[in-house]
Amino acid sequence: MLAEYLSFARANPRPLAFGFLLAGLSSFGQTFFIALSGTGIREAFGISDGQLGGIYAVATLASGFALGWAGRWIDRVPLRRYTAFATLLLVAGCLAMALVPGPFLLAIAFFLLRMAGQGLLTHTAMTATARRFQHDRGKALAVVALGFALGEALLPPLAIFLLPWLGWRGLWWAAAAALLVGGWAALRLLPAAAPAPPARPGQAAGRPALSLWRDARFWLVMPAILAPSFVVTGFFFHQLRLAAEIGWDLGVVAAAFGGYAVARAGAVLRAGPVIDRIGATPLLPLFLLPLTLAMAAILLGRGSQAAAVIYLLLAGLTSGVSTTMATALWTDFYGVERLGSVRATVAGGGVIASALAPAAFGWLLDLGISLHTQAAWCLGGMIVASLLTLPVTRRRR
């Protein structure tokens, strides 16, 4: 399998490097990197964990709704111009974080980071790659998705190393500089002229995404597509509470996150050739199975340190497959001409789900409903979501 990927990468170095680089740069707008400044922000502005989380949730929700509109323009704007805009928007978010004077403007900085990082740069990397590759789309998306894993692996330790010297504001100045260099390098990889796909005659910018609401397939698959964003984000955000409830050692959990990253990368690579052979649609009833079993590991794993490792390994498998599968799925359903509009709508939904999850899990905790019980609810919900996809897969066959 690795030899196949290496041969594929050697044959298509520039478009794969473009998507891979954008995926890695999107890390500056992801939760795992932003959270590294949390302590410094709370101390600088005198706000609590709950207040900081509330500001972050509101900004993320707003970015999810905005992404549904802004993401559609990738169908109408040349890729070079769209990439430059997304990169500069993320640079603006980093500079806003470096200069932010108080909580109100902090919400704006968070909005820019989430909109451009988790939103537009991720959207650009995956959409451009899916359009570029017709026959090896699965492998191409898998290679690009490794950029996310590389960012998750490298940036946290690098940031922790730099924080004592730069401080949290200095870290964002460094991030802005890295983005300018990385964005310039990504644009150099594009051909001199990279026009947008032609729109169909008479088609308005908002029309393609609006037609989704009348497609039964969309409603049947969306619960499954959004489930990983909601479930994984919710449990990761409340990881310390989960470890205390189940009796897991925090050192074991921290080490197991390395297994999560490895499992995710392995699943990304394995899913690519499978999608190329059979398409993304047949995977719909199956891709949530590892995450469903991860919930079972929580339910059965009280006091078992091995259960913590199993839970994170299984969660990594579903996260990896879904990263590659979702974009390929919308291409199967709607083709490449409308991919930007369709994917923007779905990506916006995923951002909203990731914003709602920590608040929803926390609200249930405040009501006295443990994470152990919530895991059982998530398990049942994912079984139902998987069953809902069966009519779509049967129709496809």
Short mmCIF file of C-alpha atoms in Angstrom, two decimals:
data_model
loop_
_atom_site.label_atom_id
_atom_site.label_comp_id
_atom_site.label_asym_id
_atom_site.label_seq_id
_atom_site.Cartn_x
_atom_site.Cartn_y
_atom_site.Cartn_z
CA MET A 1 0.00 0.00 0.00
CA LEU A 2 2.77 2.47 0.88
CA ALA A 3 4.55 1.76 -2.40
CA GLU A 4 1.31 2.55 -4.24
CA TYR A 5 1.01 5.88 -2.42
CA LEU A 6 4.65 6.78 -3.06
CA SER A 7 4.27 6.07 -6.76
CA PHE A 8 1.08 8.13 -6.85
CA ALA A 9 2.74 11.05 -5.03
CA ARG A 10 5.74 11.01 -7.39
CA ALA A 11 3.38 11.20 -10.36
CA ASN A 12 1.36 14.13 -8.94
CA PRO A 13 3.66 16.11 -6.66
CA ARG A 14 2.32 19.66 -7.10
CA PRO A 15 -1.44 19.24 -6.62
CA LEU A 16 -0.93 16.84 -3.70
CA ALA A 17 1.61 19.14 -2.05
CA PHE A 18 -0.80 22.08 -2.47
CA GLY A 19 -3.63 20.28 -0.66
CA PHE A 20 -1.33 18.77 1.96
CA LEU A 21 0.18 22.17 2.76
CA LEU A 22 -3.21 23.87 3.11
CA ALA A 23 -4.42 21.07 5.37
CA GLY A 24 -1.41 21.54 7.62
CA LEU A 25 -1.79 25.34 7.69
CA SER A 26 -5.44 24.97 8.73
CA SER A 27 -4.10 23.76 12.10
CA PHE A 28 -3.65 27.37 13.23
CA GLY A 29 -7.43 27.68 13.31
CA GLN A 30 -8.15 24.33 14.96
CA THR A 31 -9.21 23.89 18.57
CA PHE A 32 -6.11 21.94 19.62
CA PHE A 33 -3.82 24.89 18.71
CA ILE A 34 -6.06 27.71 19.93
CA ALA A 35 -6.48 25.96 23.30
CA LEU A 36 -2.75 26.34 23.98
CA SER A 37 -3.35 30.06 24.60
CA GLY A 38 -6.26 29.46 26.97
CA THR A 39 -4.39 30.01 30.23
CA GLY A 40 -2.73 33.20 29.01
CA ILE A 41 -6.03 34.61 27.72
CA ARG A 42 -7.85 33.92 31.00
CA GLU A 43 -5.09 35.55 33.02
CA ALA A 44 -4.82 38.58 30.70
CA PHE A 45 -8.55 39.35 30.68
CA GLY A 46 -9.60 37.97 34.06
CA ILE A 47 -12.24 35.61 32.68
CA SER A 48 -13.22 32.12 33.79
CA ASP A 49 -13.05 28.83 31.92
CA GLY A 50 -16.80 28.98 31.38
CA GLN A 51 -16.68 32.52 29.99
CA LEU A 52 -13.83 31.64 27.66
CA GLY A 53 -15.67 28.52 26.49
CA GLY A 54 -18.83 30.54 25.90
CA ILE A 55 -17.01 33.12 23.78
CA TYR A 56 -15.38 30.34 21.79
CA ALA A 57 -18.67 28.48 21.23
CA VAL A 58 -20.47 31.62 19.99
CA ALA A 59 -17.61 32.47 17.60
CA THR A 60 -17.47 28.89 16.29
CA LEU A 61 -21.24 28.80 15.72
CA ALA A 62 -21.09 32.08 13.81
CA SER A 63 -18.22 30.77 11.68
CA GLY A 64 -20.20 27.62 10.86
CA PHE A 65 -23.15 29.62 9.57
CA ALA A 66 -20.87 31.97 7.62
CA LEU A 67 -18.98 29.07 6.05
CA GLY A 68 -22.17 27.83 4.40
CA TRP A 69 -22.18 31.06 2.38
CA ALA A 70 -18.48 31.81 1.92
CA GLY A 71 -17.55 28.26 1.00
CA ARG A 72 -19.82 28.30 -2.07
CA TRP A 73 -17.68 30.92 -3.76
CA ILE A 74 -15.00 28.34 -4.50
CA ASP A 75 -17.34 27.29 -7.35
CA ARG A 76 -17.17 30.79 -8.87
CA VAL A 77 -13.80 32.32 -7.96
CA PRO A 78 -10.41 31.24 -9.40
CA LEU A 79 -8.67 28.85 -7.02
CA ARG A 80 -5.57 31.05 -6.69
CA ARG A 81 -7.62 34.05 -5.57
CA TYR A 82 -9.78 31.97 -3.23
CA THR A 83 -6.72 30.37 -1.61
CA ALA A 84 -5.05 33.75 -1.11
CA PHE A 85 -8.20 35.16 0.49
CA ALA A 86 -8.59 32.21 2.88
CA THR A 87 -4.92 32.37 3.90
CA LEU A 88 -4.96 36.12 4.49
CA LEU A 89 -8.15 35.80 6.52
CA LEU A 90 -6.40 33.30 8.78
CA VAL A 91 -3.38 35.62 9.02
CA ALA A 92 -5.79 38.38 10.09
CA GLY A 93 -7.15 36.05 12.79
CA CYS A 94 -3.63 35.37 14.09
CA LEU A 95 -2.80 39.08 14.18
CA ALA A 96 -6.09 39.79 15.94
CA MET A 97 -5.14 37.23 18.60
CA ALA A 98 -1.71 38.83 19.02
CA LEU A 99 -3.21 42.30 19.49
CA VAL A 100 -6.60 41.60 21.10
CA PRO A 101 -7.26 44.02 24.00
CA GLY A 102 -10.31 42.44 25.60
CA PRO A 103 -13.05 39.75 25.57
CA PHE A 104 -15.31 41.40 22.97
CA LEU A 105 -12.64 41.57 20.27
CA LEU A 106 -11.50 38.11 21.36
CA ALA A 107 -14.77 36.77 19.94
CA ILE A 108 -13.94 38.39 16.58
CA ALA A 109 -10.46 36.90 16.62
CA PHE A 110 -11.89 33.45 17.37
CA PHE A 111 -14.40 33.89 14.55
CA LEU A 112 -11.65 34.68 12.03
CA LEU A 113 -9.53 31.73 13.17
CA ARG A 114 -12.40 29.23 13.01
CA MET A 115 -13.84 30.60 9.78
CA ALA A 116 -10.52 30.58 7.92
CA GLY A 117 -8.72 27.65 9.58
CA GLN A 118 -11.17 24.88 10.33
CA GLY A 119 -13.44 26.34 7.65
CA LEU A 120 -12.05 27.81 4.44
CA LEU A 121 -8.51 26.36 4.28
CA THR A 122 -9.79 22.87 5.04
CA HIS A 123 -12.59 23.37 2.52
CA THR A 124 -10.16 24.58 -0.15
CA ALA A 125 -7.72 21.72 0.34
CA MET A 126 -10.33 18.98 0.09
CA THR A 127 -12.50 20.55 -2.63
CA ALA A 128 -9.58 21.40 -4.94
CA THR A 129 -8.15 17.90 -4.52
CA ALA A 130 -11.45 16.15 -5.23
CA ARG A 131 -11.89 18.19 -8.41
CA ARG A 132 -8.35 17.63 -9.63
CA PHE A 133 -8.40 13.82 -9.37
CA GLN A 134 -11.09 11.83 -11.14
CA HIS A 135 -9.80 8.24 -11.03
CA ASP A 136 -7.64 8.23 -7.89
CA ARG A 137 -9.73 10.62 -5.81
CA GLY A 138 -9.66 8.42 -2.70
CA LYS A 139 -5.87 8.18 -2.62
CA ALA A 140 -5.49 11.88 -3.34
CA LEU A 141 -7.81 12.90 -0.51
CA ALA A 142 -5.99 10.49 1.80
CA VAL A 143 -2.60 12.06 1.04
CA VAL A 144 -3.96 15.56 1.60
CA ALA A 145 -5.69 14.53 4.85
CA LEU A 146 -2.31 13.50 6.26
CA GLY A 147 -1.60 17.24 6.48
CA PHE A 148 -4.14 17.47 9.29
CA ALA A 149 -2.42 14.66 11.20
CA LEU A 150 0.99 16.28 10.69
CA GLY A 151 -0.28 19.55 12.14
CA GLU A 152 -1.76 17.74 15.14
CA ALA A 153 1.52 15.93 15.74
CA LEU A 154 4.02 18.80 15.29
CA LEU A 155 2.40 22.06 16.32
CA PRO A 156 1.47 21.36 19.98
CA PRO A 157 4.98 20.35 21.10
CA LEU A 158 6.53 23.16 19.06
CA ALA A 159 4.13 25.71 20.56
CA ILE A 160 4.75 24.47 24.10
CA PHE A 161 8.49 24.79 23.48
CA LEU A 162 8.12 28.38 22.20
CA LEU A 163 5.60 29.67 24.74
CA PRO A 164 8.13 30.39 27.55
CA TRP A 165 10.15 32.60 25.16
CA LEU A 166 7.43 34.19 23.05
CA GLY A 167 4.41 34.26 25.37
CA TRP A 168 0.93 33.53 24.06
CA ARG A 169 0.74 36.76 22.03
CA GLY A 170 4.18 36.17 20.52
CA LEU A 171 3.06 32.69 19.52
CA TRP A 172 0.33 34.23 17.34
CA TRP A 173 2.82 36.61 15.71
CA ALA A 174 4.90 33.54 14.82
CA ALA A 175 1.80 31.77 13.49
CA ALA A 176 0.99 34.73 11.23
CA ALA A 177 4.53 34.69 9.83
CA ALA A 178 4.39 30.92 9.23
CA LEU A 179 1.07 31.32 7.41
CA LEU A 180 2.44 34.00 5.10
CA VAL A 181 5.36 31.78 4.14
CA GLY A 182 3.22 28.65 3.84
CA GLY A 183 0.49 30.41 1.87
CA TRP A 184 3.07 31.82 -0.56
CA ALA A 185 4.52 28.32 -1.03
CA ALA A 186 1.06 26.84 -1.64
CA LEU A 187 0.25 29.44 -4.30
CA ARG A 188 3.56 28.70 -6.02
CA LEU A 189 2.40 25.12 -6.48
CA LEU A 190 -0.64 26.18 -8.51
CA PRO A 191 -0.39 26.65 -12.29
CA ALA A 192 -0.17 30.23 -13.56
CA ALA A 193 -3.87 30.23 -14.46
CA ALA A 194 -6.25 28.21 -12.27
CA PRO A 195 -9.81 29.22 -13.25
CA ALA A 196 -12.87 28.23 -11.31
CA PRO A 197 -15.08 25.49 -12.73
CA PRO A 198 -17.71 26.97 -15.04
CA ALA A 199 -21.11 27.43 -13.44
CA ARG A 200 -24.13 26.06 -15.25
CA PRO A 201 -26.04 28.70 -17.20
CA GLY A 202 -28.47 30.69 -15.11
CA GLN A 203 -27.28 29.18 -11.86
CA ALA A 204 -27.08 31.59 -8.92
CA ALA A 205 -24.46 31.29 -6.24
CA GLY A 206 -26.90 30.08 -3.61
CA ARG A 207 -28.98 27.75 -5.74
CA PRO A 208 -26.89 24.52 -5.65
CA ALA A 209 -26.78 24.27 -1.86
CA LEU A 210 -30.50 25.12 -1.49
CA SER A 211 -31.42 22.16 -3.68
CA LEU A 212 -29.93 19.86 -1.05
CA TRP A 213 -32.92 20.37 1.21
CA ARG A 214 -35.14 18.60 -1.33
CA ASP A 215 -32.84 15.59 -1.69
CA ALA A 216 -33.86 12.67 0.55
CA ARG A 217 -30.35 11.21 0.37
CA PHE A 218 -28.95 14.32 2.03
CA TRP A 219 -31.26 14.02 5.03
CA LEU A 220 -30.65 10.28 5.38
CA VAL A 221 -26.84 10.52 5.46
CA MET A 222 -26.31 13.78 7.36
CA PRO A 223 -26.82 12.31 10.88
CA ALA A 224 -24.03 9.82 10.17
CA ILE A 225 -21.76 12.43 8.56
CA LEU A 226 -22.10 14.85 11.49
CA ALA A 227 -21.86 12.21 14.22
CA PRO A 228 -18.02 12.09 14.43
CA SER A 229 -17.75 15.89 14.77
CA PHE A 230 -20.31 15.94 17.57
CA VAL A 231 -19.32 12.83 19.50
CA VAL A 232 -15.53 13.10 19.27
CA THR A 233 -15.47 16.84 20.04
CA GLY A 234 -17.83 16.41 22.98
CA PHE A 235 -15.81 13.67 24.66
CA PHE A 236 -12.44 15.25 23.86
CA PHE A 237 -13.54 18.58 25.34
CA HIS A 238 -14.58 16.84 28.57
CA GLN A 239 -11.69 14.38 28.56
CA LEU A 240 -10.56 15.12 32.13
CA ARG A 241 -14.08 14.59 33.47
CA LEU A 242 -14.39 11.35 31.49
CA ALA A 243 -11.10 10.01 32.87
CA ALA A 244 -12.20 10.81 36.42
CA GLU A 245 -15.57 9.11 35.94
CA ILE A 246 -14.22 5.93 34.37
CA GLY A 247 -11.10 5.71 36.54
CA TRP A 248 -8.56 6.17 33.78
CA ASP A 249 -5.07 7.44 34.55
CA LEU A 250 -4.42 10.80 32.87
CA GLY A 251 -0.94 9.73 31.84
CA VAL A 252 -2.36 6.72 30.02
CA VAL A 253 -4.99 8.87 28.31
CA ALA A 254 -2.38 11.41 27.20
CA ALA A 255 -0.17 8.67 25.78
CA ALA A 256 -3.16 7.05 24.08
CA PHE A 257 -3.73 10.20 22.04
CA GLY A 258 -0.61 9.20 20.12
CA GLY A 259 -2.43 6.00 19.23
CA TYR A 260 -5.40 8.09 18.13
CA ALA A 261 -3.21 10.02 15.68
CA VAL A 262 -1.60 6.86 14.32
CA ALA A 263 -4.97 5.11 13.94
CA ARG A 264 -6.41 8.14 12.18
CA ALA A 265 -3.50 8.35 9.74
CA GLY A 266 -3.64 4.60 9.06
CA ALA A 267 -7.39 4.74 8.42
CA VAL A 268 -6.94 7.69 6.05
CA LEU A 269 -4.38 5.77 4.00
CA ARG A 270 -6.38 2.54 3.96
CA ALA A 271 -9.65 4.22 3.05
CA GLY A 272 -8.23 5.94 -0.04
CA PRO A 273 -7.73 2.85 -2.27
CA VAL A 274 -10.98 1.33 -1.00
CA ILE A 275 -12.93 4.43 -2.08
CA ASP A 276 -11.20 4.31 -5.46
CA ARG A 277 -12.35 0.71 -5.94
CA ILE A 278 -15.93 0.73 -4.64
CA GLY A 279 -16.80 4.41 -4.09
CA ALA A 280 -17.67 6.19 -0.87
CA THR A 281 -21.37 5.31 -0.68
CA PRO A 282 -20.93 1.63 0.34
CA LEU A 283 -18.92 2.75 3.40
CA LEU A 284 -21.82 4.76 4.85
CA PRO A 285 -23.37 2.01 7.02
CA LEU A 286 -19.94 0.87 8.27
CA PHE A 287 -17.70 3.86 8.97
CA LEU A 288 -19.32 4.69 12.34
CA LEU A 289 -18.78 1.15 13.64
CA PRO A 290 -15.37 1.87 15.26
CA LEU A 291 -16.70 4.98 17.03
CA THR A 292 -19.75 3.02 18.16
CA LEU A 293 -17.42 0.38 19.64
CA ALA A 294 -15.42 3.22 21.25
CA MET A 295 -18.59 4.16 23.16
CA ALA A 296 -18.88 0.51 24.22
CA ALA A 297 -15.29 0.71 25.53
CA ILE A 298 -16.35 3.64 27.72
CA LEU A 299 -19.41 1.75 28.97
CA LEU A 300 -17.44 -1.41 29.79
CA GLY A 301 -14.11 0.13 30.72
CA ARG A 302 -14.48 1.30 34.32
CA GLY A 303 -11.07 1.04 35.96
CA SER A 304 -9.47 -0.55 32.88
CA GLN A 305 -6.54 1.41 31.47
CA ALA A 306 -6.61 -0.73 28.34
CA ALA A 307 -10.14 0.54 27.65
CA ALA A 308 -8.81 4.10 27.40
CA VAL A 309 -6.39 3.02 24.69
CA ILE A 310 -9.05 1.02 22.85
CA TYR A 311 -11.49 3.95 23.00
CA LEU A 312 -9.03 6.37 21.40
CA LEU A 313 -7.76 3.91 18.79
CA LEU A 314 -11.32 3.19 17.65
CA ALA A 315 -12.23 6.88 17.62
CA GLY A 316 -9.17 7.52 15.43
CA LEU A 317 -10.31 4.93 12.89
CA THR A 318 -13.70 6.58 12.33
CA SER A 319 -12.16 10.07 12.28
CA GLY A 320 -9.68 8.96 9.61
CA VAL A 321 -12.22 7.28 7.35
CA SER A 322 -14.70 10.15 7.62
CA THR A 323 -12.03 12.70 6.67
CA THR A 324 -11.53 11.04 3.29
CA MET A 325 -14.98 9.56 2.74
CA ALA A 326 -17.18 12.64 3.16
CA THR A 327 -15.74 14.70 0.29
CA ALA A 328 -15.70 11.68 -2.02
CA LEU A 329 -19.32 10.96 -1.05
CA TRP A 330 -20.57 14.39 -2.15
CA THR A 331 -18.68 13.98 -5.41
CA ASP A 332 -20.47 10.63 -5.94
CA PHE A 333 -23.82 12.26 -5.26
CA TYR A 334 -23.55 15.64 -6.99
CA GLY A 335 -20.43 15.68 -9.18
CA VAL A 336 -17.51 18.10 -9.10
CA GLU A 337 -19.30 21.11 -10.62
CA ARG A 338 -21.36 21.72 -7.47
CA LEU A 339 -18.87 20.30 -5.00
CA GLY A 340 -17.86 23.62 -3.47
CA SER A 341 -21.44 24.64 -2.69
CA VAL A 342 -22.42 21.22 -1.36
CA ARG A 343 -19.30 20.76 0.73
CA ALA A 344 -19.56 24.29 2.14
CA THR A 345 -23.05 23.56 3.45
CA VAL A 346 -21.97 20.27 5.00
CA ALA A 347 -18.72 21.68 6.41
CA GLY A 348 -20.70 24.49 8.01
CA GLY A 349 -22.91 21.88 9.65
CA GLY A 350 -19.84 20.07 10.94
CA VAL A 351 -18.43 23.26 12.47
CA ILE A 352 -21.78 23.93 14.15
CA ALA A 353 -21.90 20.37 15.50
CA SER A 354 -18.39 20.72 16.92
CA ALA A 355 -19.42 23.98 18.57
CA LEU A 356 -22.62 22.61 20.10
CA ALA A 357 -21.10 19.38 21.44
CA PRO A 358 -19.08 20.77 24.40
CA ALA A 359 -22.03 22.91 25.50
CA ALA A 360 -24.56 20.08 25.14
CA PHE A 361 -22.38 17.59 27.03
CA GLY A 362 -21.72 20.16 29.74
CA TRP A 363 -25.40 21.04 30.07
CA LEU A 364 -26.25 17.36 30.54
CA LEU A 365 -23.49 17.08 33.14
CA ASP A 366 -25.00 20.02 35.01
CA LEU A 367 -28.31 18.12 35.02
CA GLY A 368 -26.57 15.17 36.67
CA ILE A 369 -26.33 12.97 33.55
CA SER A 370 -22.88 11.38 33.56
CA LEU A 371 -20.62 11.00 30.55
CA HIS A 372 -20.98 7.24 31.04
CA THR A 373 -24.71 7.58 30.37
CA GLN A 374 -24.12 10.00 27.52
CA ALA A 375 -21.84 7.42 25.89
CA ALA A 376 -24.76 4.98 25.87
CA TRP A 377 -26.96 7.58 24.22
CA CYS A 378 -24.29 8.28 21.60
CA LEU A 379 -23.92 4.56 20.93
CA GLY A 380 -27.64 4.21 20.27
CA GLY A 381 -27.75 7.37 18.18
CA MET A 382 -24.93 6.20 15.91
CA ILE A 383 -26.62 2.84 15.35
CA VAL A 384 -29.76 4.68 14.24
CA ALA A 385 -27.70 7.04 12.04
CA SER A 386 -26.00 4.08 10.35
CA LEU A 387 -29.34 2.35 9.70
CA LEU A 388 -30.70 5.51 8.09
CA THR A 389 -28.01 5.27 5.39
CA LEU A 390 -29.09 1.81 4.23
CA PRO A 391 -31.75 3.02 1.75
CA VAL A 392 -29.11 5.24 0.13
CA THR A 393 -26.61 2.40 -0.29
CA ARG A 394 -29.28 0.06 -1.68
CA ARG A 395 -30.38 2.68 -4.18
CA ARG A 396 -26.77 3.25 -5.22
CA ARG A 397 -26.26 -0.45 -5.92
#
